Amino acid sequence: MRIIPAIDIIDGKCVRLSKGDYDTKKIYNENPLEVAKEFEDHGIQHLHLVDLDGAKSKHIVNHKVLEQIATKTSLKIDFGGGLKTNEDLKIAFESGANQITGGSVAVKNPDTFSSWIQKYGPDKIILGADANNEKIAVSGWQEESDKELIPFVQQYQKQDISYVICTDISKDGMLQGPSFDLYTRILSETENLKLIASGGISAFDELPRLAEIGCEGTIIGKAIYENRISLKQLETYILQTS
């Protein structure tokens, strides 16, 4: 299972929110590159970079941060937040993203999202399936849609999507543990899904459980920043499982 730390960006700074609420913003570091380099120094190879300004303003904003991390580390970066147009995508890939995550656009502009899968291939495009009460949420989680989570994922699997990041919003940033039952159900109702668990990771012993369920990756945010999980622990886990 891939270990994927998260860096969320507001005003060029590394922050975390609780349940996607911008009013709960906590700044952890003024310099995201510093954070990324520390991850890299501990054997981490992947990074989940979220442009929270972009998610709010509905277009890419912090691509300079992406470019800086991509050029000054060897991390493989998946980038999301506010990617709405072909131009946004072009900027993200030119700035060094390995993959992009599309969430709201997959709900509101499915034709655009489908065209990205066609153009770049399913290995470059991750479906962001963020859910509250198993209903897909959009616009930086400010709105809930009427789409049911599992049928939504299945619909895009028909278009060859295999990478899916699923965040249970009720768990995100709460440090109360991830949605094991939800992930088990998603994996039992889909085939060949590369499911990336996100939201709620609070302790190291949750990671082997997620791997056992069959998650392809897990995104860890606040648990690292609040020292619930150390980078040393992650380094050891990566060495043992590689």
Short mmCIF file of C-alpha atoms in Angstrom, two decimals:
data_model
loop_
_atom_site.label_atom_id
_atom_site.label_comp_id
_atom_site.label_asym_id
_atom_site.label_seq_id
_atom_site.Cartn_x
_atom_site.Cartn_y
_atom_site.Cartn_z
CA MET A 1 0.00 0.00 0.00
CA ARG A 2 1.39 3.38 -0.98
CA ILE A 3 1.87 5.96 1.77
CA ILE A 4 0.83 9.38 0.47
CA PRO A 5 1.26 12.35 2.82
CA ALA A 6 -0.89 15.38 2.10
CA ILE A 7 0.05 19.02 1.81
CA ASP A 8 -2.92 21.39 1.64
CA ILE A 9 -2.15 24.90 0.43
CA ILE A 10 -3.78 28.22 1.30
CA ASP A 11 -1.90 31.45 0.45
CA GLY A 12 1.16 29.36 -0.40
CA LYS A 13 1.29 27.91 3.13
CA CYS A 14 0.88 24.36 4.41
CA VAL A 15 -2.42 24.15 6.34
CA ARG A 16 -5.01 21.63 7.52
CA LEU A 17 -8.78 22.01 7.84
CA SER A 18 -11.32 19.96 9.79
CA LYS A 19 -14.19 18.50 7.71
CA GLY A 20 -13.20 20.84 4.88
CA ASP A 21 -14.26 23.92 6.85
CA TYR A 22 -12.06 26.87 5.88
CA ASP A 23 -12.80 28.55 9.23
CA THR A 24 -10.90 25.75 11.00
CA LYS A 25 -7.66 26.51 9.12
CA LYS A 26 -4.47 25.79 11.01
CA ILE A 27 -1.11 26.77 9.50
CA TYR A 28 1.59 24.13 10.05
CA ASN A 29 4.39 25.52 7.92
CA GLU A 30 4.94 28.67 5.88
CA ASN A 31 7.11 26.69 3.46
CA PRO A 32 5.51 23.65 1.77
CA LEU A 33 8.78 22.78 0.00
CA GLU A 34 10.45 22.29 3.39
CA VAL A 35 7.68 19.85 4.37
CA ALA A 36 7.94 17.97 1.07
CA LYS A 37 11.71 17.62 1.41
CA GLU A 38 11.29 16.20 4.91
CA PHE A 39 8.88 13.60 3.52
CA GLU A 40 11.38 12.72 0.81
CA ASP A 41 14.20 12.40 3.37
CA HIS A 42 12.14 9.67 5.08
CA GLY A 43 11.83 7.49 1.99
CA ILE A 44 8.39 8.75 0.98
CA GLN A 45 7.89 8.78 -2.78
CA HIS A 46 4.36 10.13 -3.21
CA LEU A 47 2.61 13.38 -2.33
CA HIS A 48 -1.02 14.48 -2.40
CA LEU A 49 -0.98 18.25 -3.00
CA VAL A 50 -4.25 20.13 -2.66
CA ASP A 51 -4.81 23.68 -3.83
CA LEU A 52 -7.47 24.82 -1.35
CA ASP A 53 -7.46 28.34 -2.80
CA GLY A 54 -8.11 26.70 -6.17
CA ALA A 55 -10.97 24.60 -4.80
CA LYS A 56 -12.62 27.78 -3.52
CA SER A 57 -12.00 29.95 -6.57
CA LYS A 58 -12.75 27.13 -9.07
CA HIS A 59 -9.50 27.44 -11.02
CA ILE A 60 -5.87 26.52 -10.37
CA VAL A 61 -4.14 29.03 -8.04
CA ASN A 62 -1.09 27.51 -6.32
CA HIS A 63 0.65 25.98 -9.35
CA LYS A 64 3.91 27.73 -8.38
CA VAL A 65 4.04 25.65 -5.19
CA LEU A 66 3.48 22.53 -7.30
CA GLU A 67 6.26 23.55 -9.66
CA GLN A 68 8.66 24.26 -6.80
CA ILE A 69 8.08 20.86 -5.15
CA ALA A 70 8.17 19.02 -8.48
CA THR A 71 11.48 20.58 -9.54
CA LYS A 72 13.21 20.41 -6.14
CA THR A 73 12.17 16.90 -5.02
CA SER A 74 11.67 13.56 -6.76
CA LEU A 75 8.21 13.08 -5.23
CA LYS A 76 5.47 11.81 -7.52
CA ILE A 77 2.73 14.37 -7.01
CA ASP A 78 -0.98 14.04 -7.47
CA PHE A 79 -2.50 17.50 -7.60
CA GLY A 80 -6.08 18.57 -7.01
CA GLY A 81 -8.22 21.51 -6.07
CA GLY A 82 -10.03 23.76 -8.52
CA LEU A 83 -9.15 21.94 -11.73
CA LYS A 84 -12.09 22.80 -13.95
CA THR A 85 -10.84 23.46 -17.48
CA ASN A 86 -8.45 21.99 -20.03
CA GLU A 87 -6.21 24.98 -19.36
CA ASP A 88 -6.09 24.20 -15.61
CA LEU A 89 -5.04 20.66 -16.44
CA LYS A 90 -2.39 21.81 -18.88
CA ILE A 91 -0.91 24.12 -16.21
CA ALA A 92 -0.96 21.33 -13.59
CA PHE A 93 0.86 18.84 -15.81
CA GLU A 94 3.31 21.45 -17.10
CA SER A 95 4.03 22.44 -13.48
CA GLY A 96 5.08 18.87 -12.71
CA ALA A 97 2.03 16.92 -11.54
CA ASN A 98 2.26 13.16 -12.18
CA GLN A 99 -1.47 12.75 -11.75
CA ILE A 100 -4.38 15.10 -11.19
CA THR A 101 -7.46 14.56 -9.07
CA GLY A 102 -10.83 15.72 -10.37
CA GLY A 103 -13.73 15.83 -7.94
CA SER A 104 -16.35 18.52 -8.51
CA VAL A 105 -15.69 18.56 -12.26
CA ALA A 106 -16.52 14.83 -12.47
CA VAL A 107 -19.95 15.62 -10.99
CA LYS A 108 -20.75 18.95 -12.62
CA ASN A 109 -19.02 18.60 -15.99
CA PRO A 110 -18.78 14.86 -16.67
CA ASP A 111 -18.11 15.45 -20.38
CA THR A 112 -15.02 17.52 -19.55
CA PHE A 113 -13.78 14.94 -17.06
CA SER A 114 -14.38 12.10 -19.53
CA SER A 115 -12.42 13.99 -22.20
CA TRP A 116 -9.45 14.21 -19.77
CA ILE A 117 -9.52 10.44 -19.28
CA GLN A 118 -9.50 10.04 -23.06
CA LYS A 119 -6.73 12.55 -23.63
CA TYR A 120 -4.31 11.76 -20.80
CA GLY A 121 -5.24 8.13 -20.05
CA PRO A 122 -6.73 6.65 -16.86
CA ASP A 123 -3.33 6.36 -15.12
CA LYS A 124 -2.96 10.14 -15.10
CA ILE A 125 -6.46 10.96 -13.85
CA ILE A 126 -7.72 10.20 -10.35
CA LEU A 127 -11.42 10.36 -9.54
CA GLY A 128 -11.99 12.31 -6.34
CA ALA A 129 -15.01 10.71 -4.69
CA ASP A 130 -15.51 12.79 -1.56
CA ALA A 131 -18.63 11.84 0.32
CA ASN A 132 -20.79 12.88 3.22
CA ASN A 133 -23.36 10.25 4.27
CA GLU A 134 -22.36 8.41 1.07
CA LYS A 135 -23.49 11.32 -1.09
CA ILE A 136 -20.82 12.94 -3.27
CA ALA A 137 -19.82 16.45 -2.13
CA VAL A 138 -18.44 19.13 -4.42
CA SER A 139 -16.90 22.64 -4.46
CA GLY A 140 -14.35 22.10 -1.72
CA TRP A 141 -17.09 20.16 0.12
CA GLN A 142 -19.24 23.28 0.39
CA GLU A 143 -22.10 21.53 -1.46
CA GLU A 144 -23.63 18.06 -1.39
CA SER A 145 -24.83 16.52 -4.66
CA ASP A 146 -27.56 13.92 -5.12
CA LYS A 147 -25.09 11.33 -6.44
CA GLU A 148 -24.63 8.11 -4.48
CA LEU A 149 -20.98 7.28 -3.83
CA ILE A 150 -20.67 3.69 -5.09
CA PRO A 151 -22.76 4.06 -8.30
CA PHE A 152 -20.76 7.24 -9.03
CA VAL A 153 -17.49 5.30 -8.84
CA GLN A 154 -18.91 2.40 -10.88
CA GLN A 155 -20.07 4.79 -13.59
CA TYR A 156 -16.50 6.10 -14.11
CA GLN A 157 -15.02 2.62 -13.94
CA LYS A 158 -16.89 1.98 -17.19
CA GLN A 159 -14.63 4.69 -18.64
CA ASP A 160 -11.51 2.86 -17.41
CA ILE A 161 -10.94 4.97 -14.30
CA SER A 162 -9.05 2.85 -11.79
CA TYR A 163 -7.56 5.34 -9.31
CA VAL A 164 -10.13 6.69 -6.84
CA ILE A 165 -9.48 8.81 -3.77
CA CYS A 166 -12.36 8.42 -1.36
CA THR A 167 -12.59 10.85 1.53
CA ASP A 168 -15.29 10.43 4.14
CA ILE A 169 -15.78 14.11 4.97
CA SER A 170 -17.24 13.40 8.40
CA LYS A 171 -13.87 11.86 9.33
CA ASP A 172 -11.51 14.32 7.64
CA GLY A 173 -9.13 16.11 10.00
CA MET A 174 -10.93 14.67 13.03
CA LEU A 175 -8.24 12.10 13.95
CA GLN A 176 -10.92 9.54 14.85
CA GLY A 177 -9.92 6.76 12.48
CA PRO A 178 -10.83 6.09 8.83
CA SER A 179 -14.02 4.58 7.39
CA PHE A 180 -12.96 0.91 7.30
CA ASP A 181 -16.50 -0.35 6.69
CA LEU A 182 -17.11 2.05 3.82
CA TYR A 183 -13.84 1.13 2.08
CA THR A 184 -14.55 -2.58 2.54
CA ARG A 185 -17.95 -2.13 0.93
CA ILE A 186 -16.62 -0.05 -1.98
CA LEU A 187 -13.99 -2.70 -2.72
CA SER A 188 -16.53 -5.53 -2.48
CA GLU A 189 -18.85 -3.79 -4.96
CA THR A 190 -16.20 -2.84 -7.53
CA GLU A 191 -13.51 -4.70 -9.46
CA ASN A 192 -9.87 -3.78 -10.09
CA LEU A 193 -10.24 -0.51 -8.19
CA LYS A 194 -7.11 1.26 -6.94
CA LEU A 195 -8.79 2.75 -3.90
CA ILE A 196 -6.90 5.44 -2.00
CA ALA A 197 -8.25 5.93 1.51
CA SER A 198 -8.34 9.46 2.84
CA GLY A 199 -9.68 11.15 5.95
CA GLY A 200 -9.51 10.32 9.63
CA ILE A 201 -6.19 8.45 9.79
CA SER A 202 -5.12 8.91 13.39
CA ALA A 203 -2.73 6.12 14.39
CA PHE A 204 -0.07 3.97 12.78
CA ASP A 205 -1.88 0.65 13.41
CA GLU A 206 -4.71 1.75 11.09
CA LEU A 207 -2.36 1.49 8.10
CA PRO A 208 -1.94 -2.33 8.06
CA ARG A 209 -5.73 -2.62 8.43
CA LEU A 210 -6.29 -0.45 5.35
CA ALA A 211 -3.72 -2.52 3.45
CA GLU A 212 -5.50 -5.72 4.54
CA ILE A 213 -8.85 -4.43 3.26
CA GLY A 214 -7.19 -3.91 -0.12
CA CYS A 215 -6.61 -0.15 -0.31
CA GLU A 216 -3.97 0.70 -2.93
CA GLY A 217 -2.85 3.82 -1.06
CA THR A 218 -3.65 5.95 1.92
CA ILE A 219 -3.44 9.71 2.31
CA ILE A 220 -2.22 10.92 5.69
CA GLY A 221 -2.48 14.55 6.72
CA LYS A 222 -3.18 15.84 10.18
CA ALA A 223 -1.88 12.69 11.92
CA ILE A 224 1.61 13.55 10.64
CA TYR A 225 1.37 17.25 11.49
CA GLU A 226 0.03 16.55 14.98
CA ASN A 227 2.75 13.92 15.56
CA ARG A 228 0.30 11.05 15.94
CA ILE A 229 2.25 9.16 13.27
CA SER A 230 5.98 9.82 12.94
CA LEU A 231 7.84 10.00 9.65
CA LYS A 232 10.23 7.41 11.11
CA GLN A 233 7.30 4.97 11.51
CA LEU A 234 6.28 5.59 7.90
CA GLU A 235 9.85 5.13 6.71
CA THR A 236 10.05 1.74 8.48
CA TYR A 237 6.66 0.68 7.09
CA ILE A 238 7.70 1.57 3.53
CA LEU A 239 10.95 -0.38 3.89
CA GLN A 240 9.18 -3.42 5.34
CA THR A 241 6.45 -3.53 2.71
CA SER A 242 8.49 -2.70 -0.38
#
